[in-house]
Amino acid sequence: KYRNSESNIKPKLVEYLQDGILLRFDIKKVQREDGEMFEYKEFWFELNAQNIEEVVNEKGFKLTDVYKNLLK
């Protein structure tokens, strides 16, 4: 029998995101048969990553000055 207990429900995604920076680009709302959804391109970096702008640029996206300052 499967049992939900506090010990086996760990927020892995939350812990994962607390250890880094998640950037999303091209966010758009899409209407689907089963309801609305968001589609986007997503990049995850470690907190001390030095190559964020370089990687994002290589993928065809650009960081605005506001985001560049936040990532310093």
PDB file of C-alpha atoms in Angstrom:
ATOM      1  CA  LYS A   1       0.000   0.000   0.000  1.00  0.00           C
ATOM      2  CA  TYR A   2       1.347   3.418  -0.984  1.00  0.00           C
ATOM      3  CA  ARG A   3       1.451   5.931   1.829  1.00  0.00           C
ATOM      4  CA  ASN A   4       2.041   9.664   1.650  1.00  0.00           C
ATOM      5  CA  SER A   5       4.165  10.777   4.541  1.00  0.00           C
ATOM      6  CA  GLU A   6       6.101  13.953   5.209  1.00  0.00           C
ATOM      7  CA  SER A   7       9.386  12.099   4.792  1.00  0.00           C
ATOM      8  CA  ASN A   8       8.800  11.009   1.192  1.00  0.00           C
ATOM      9  CA  ILE A   9       7.355  14.273  -0.110  1.00  0.00           C
ATOM     10  CA  LYS A  10      10.398  16.474  -0.493  1.00  0.00           C
ATOM     11  CA  PRO A  11      10.271  19.580  -2.666  1.00  0.00           C
ATOM     12  CA  LYS A  12      13.200  18.619  -4.899  1.00  0.00           C
ATOM     13  CA  LEU A  13      12.394  21.303  -7.453  1.00  0.00           C
ATOM     14  CA  VAL A  14      12.270  24.026  -4.800  1.00  0.00           C
ATOM     15  CA  GLU A  15      15.580  22.897  -3.305  1.00  0.00           C
ATOM     16  CA  TYR A  16      17.064  22.741  -6.779  1.00  0.00           C
ATOM     17  CA  LEU A  17      15.951  26.257  -7.652  1.00  0.00           C
ATOM     18  CA  GLN A  18      17.265  27.665  -4.373  1.00  0.00           C
ATOM     19  CA  ASP A  19      20.737  26.560  -5.441  1.00  0.00           C
ATOM     20  CA  GLY A  20      20.752  28.475  -8.692  1.00  0.00           C
ATOM     21  CA  ILE A  21      19.291  30.972 -11.107  1.00  0.00           C
ATOM     22  CA  LEU A  22      16.458  30.098 -13.451  1.00  0.00           C
ATOM     23  CA  LEU A  23      15.959  32.262 -16.544  1.00  0.00           C
ATOM     24  CA  ARG A  24      12.926  31.971 -18.802  1.00  0.00           C
ATOM     25  CA  PHE A  25      12.620  33.542 -22.256  1.00  0.00           C
ATOM     26  CA  ASP A  26       9.905  33.716 -24.914  1.00  0.00           C
ATOM     27  CA  ILE A  27       7.105  33.104 -22.433  1.00  0.00           C
ATOM     28  CA  LYS A  28       3.809  32.843 -24.244  1.00  0.00           C
ATOM     29  CA  LYS A  29       0.349  31.665 -23.303  1.00  0.00           C
ATOM     30  CA  VAL A  30      -0.938  28.851 -25.505  1.00  0.00           C
ATOM     31  CA  GLN A  31      -4.540  27.689 -25.766  1.00  0.00           C
ATOM     32  CA  ARG A  32      -4.801  23.902 -25.811  1.00  0.00           C
ATOM     33  CA  GLU A  33      -7.658  21.439 -25.726  1.00  0.00           C
ATOM     34  CA  ASP A  34      -7.006  20.733 -22.054  1.00  0.00           C
ATOM     35  CA  GLY A  35      -6.735  24.418 -21.094  1.00  0.00           C
ATOM     36  CA  GLU A  36      -4.210  27.246 -21.149  1.00  0.00           C
ATOM     37  CA  MET A  37      -0.508  26.582 -20.880  1.00  0.00           C
ATOM     38  CA  PHE A  38       2.689  28.577 -20.952  1.00  0.00           C
ATOM     39  CA  GLU A  39       5.546  27.700 -23.284  1.00  0.00           C
ATOM     40  CA  TYR A  40       9.043  29.049 -22.751  1.00  0.00           C
ATOM     41  CA  LYS A  41      12.748  28.438 -23.146  1.00  0.00           C
ATOM     42  CA  GLU A  42      14.405  27.806 -19.798  1.00  0.00           C
ATOM     43  CA  PHE A  43      18.016  27.944 -18.619  1.00  0.00           C
ATOM     44  CA  TRP A  44      19.328  27.024 -15.168  1.00  0.00           C
ATOM     45  CA  PHE A  45      22.679  28.155 -13.770  1.00  0.00           C
ATOM     46  CA  GLU A  46      24.498  27.636 -10.493  1.00  0.00           C
ATOM     47  CA  LEU A  47      24.492  30.703  -8.252  1.00  0.00           C
ATOM     48  CA  ASN A  48      28.158  31.499  -8.899  1.00  0.00           C
ATOM     49  CA  ALA A  49      28.062  30.825 -12.657  1.00  0.00           C
ATOM     50  CA  GLN A  50      30.245  33.270 -14.579  1.00  0.00           C
ATOM     51  CA  ASN A  51      29.089  32.444 -18.105  1.00  0.00           C
ATOM     52  CA  ILE A  52      25.366  33.224 -17.907  1.00  0.00           C
ATOM     53  CA  GLU A  53      25.298  36.016 -20.489  1.00  0.00           C
ATOM     54  CA  GLU A  54      27.582  34.085 -22.852  1.00  0.00           C
ATOM     55  CA  VAL A  55      25.407  30.941 -22.763  1.00  0.00           C
ATOM     56  CA  VAL A  56      22.176  32.904 -23.161  1.00  0.00           C
ATOM     57  CA  ASN A  57      23.634  34.811 -26.147  1.00  0.00           C
ATOM     58  CA  GLU A  58      24.789  31.562 -27.787  1.00  0.00           C
ATOM     59  CA  LYS A  59      21.186  30.313 -27.628  1.00  0.00           C
ATOM     60  CA  GLY A  60      19.957  33.447 -29.419  1.00  0.00           C
ATOM     61  CA  PHE A  61      18.634  35.397 -26.431  1.00  0.00           C
ATOM     62  CA  LYS A  62      19.793  38.649 -24.880  1.00  0.00           C
ATOM     63  CA  LEU A  63      19.886  39.843 -21.273  1.00  0.00           C
ATOM     64  CA  THR A  64      18.687  43.397 -20.686  1.00  0.00           C
ATOM     65  CA  ASP A  65      20.796  45.714 -18.521  1.00  0.00           C
ATOM     66  CA  VAL A  66      18.331  45.253 -15.658  1.00  0.00           C
ATOM     67  CA  TYR A  67      18.992  41.515 -15.590  1.00  0.00           C
ATOM     68  CA  LYS A  68      22.731  41.944 -16.098  1.00  0.00           C
ATOM     69  CA  ASN A  69      22.816  44.091 -12.950  1.00  0.00           C
ATOM     70  CA  LEU A  70      20.742  41.579 -10.973  1.00  0.00           C
ATOM     71  CA  LEU A  71      23.126  38.765 -11.876  1.00  0.00           C
ATOM     72  CA  LYS A  72      26.254  40.607 -10.694  1.00  0.00           C
TER      73      LYS A  72
END
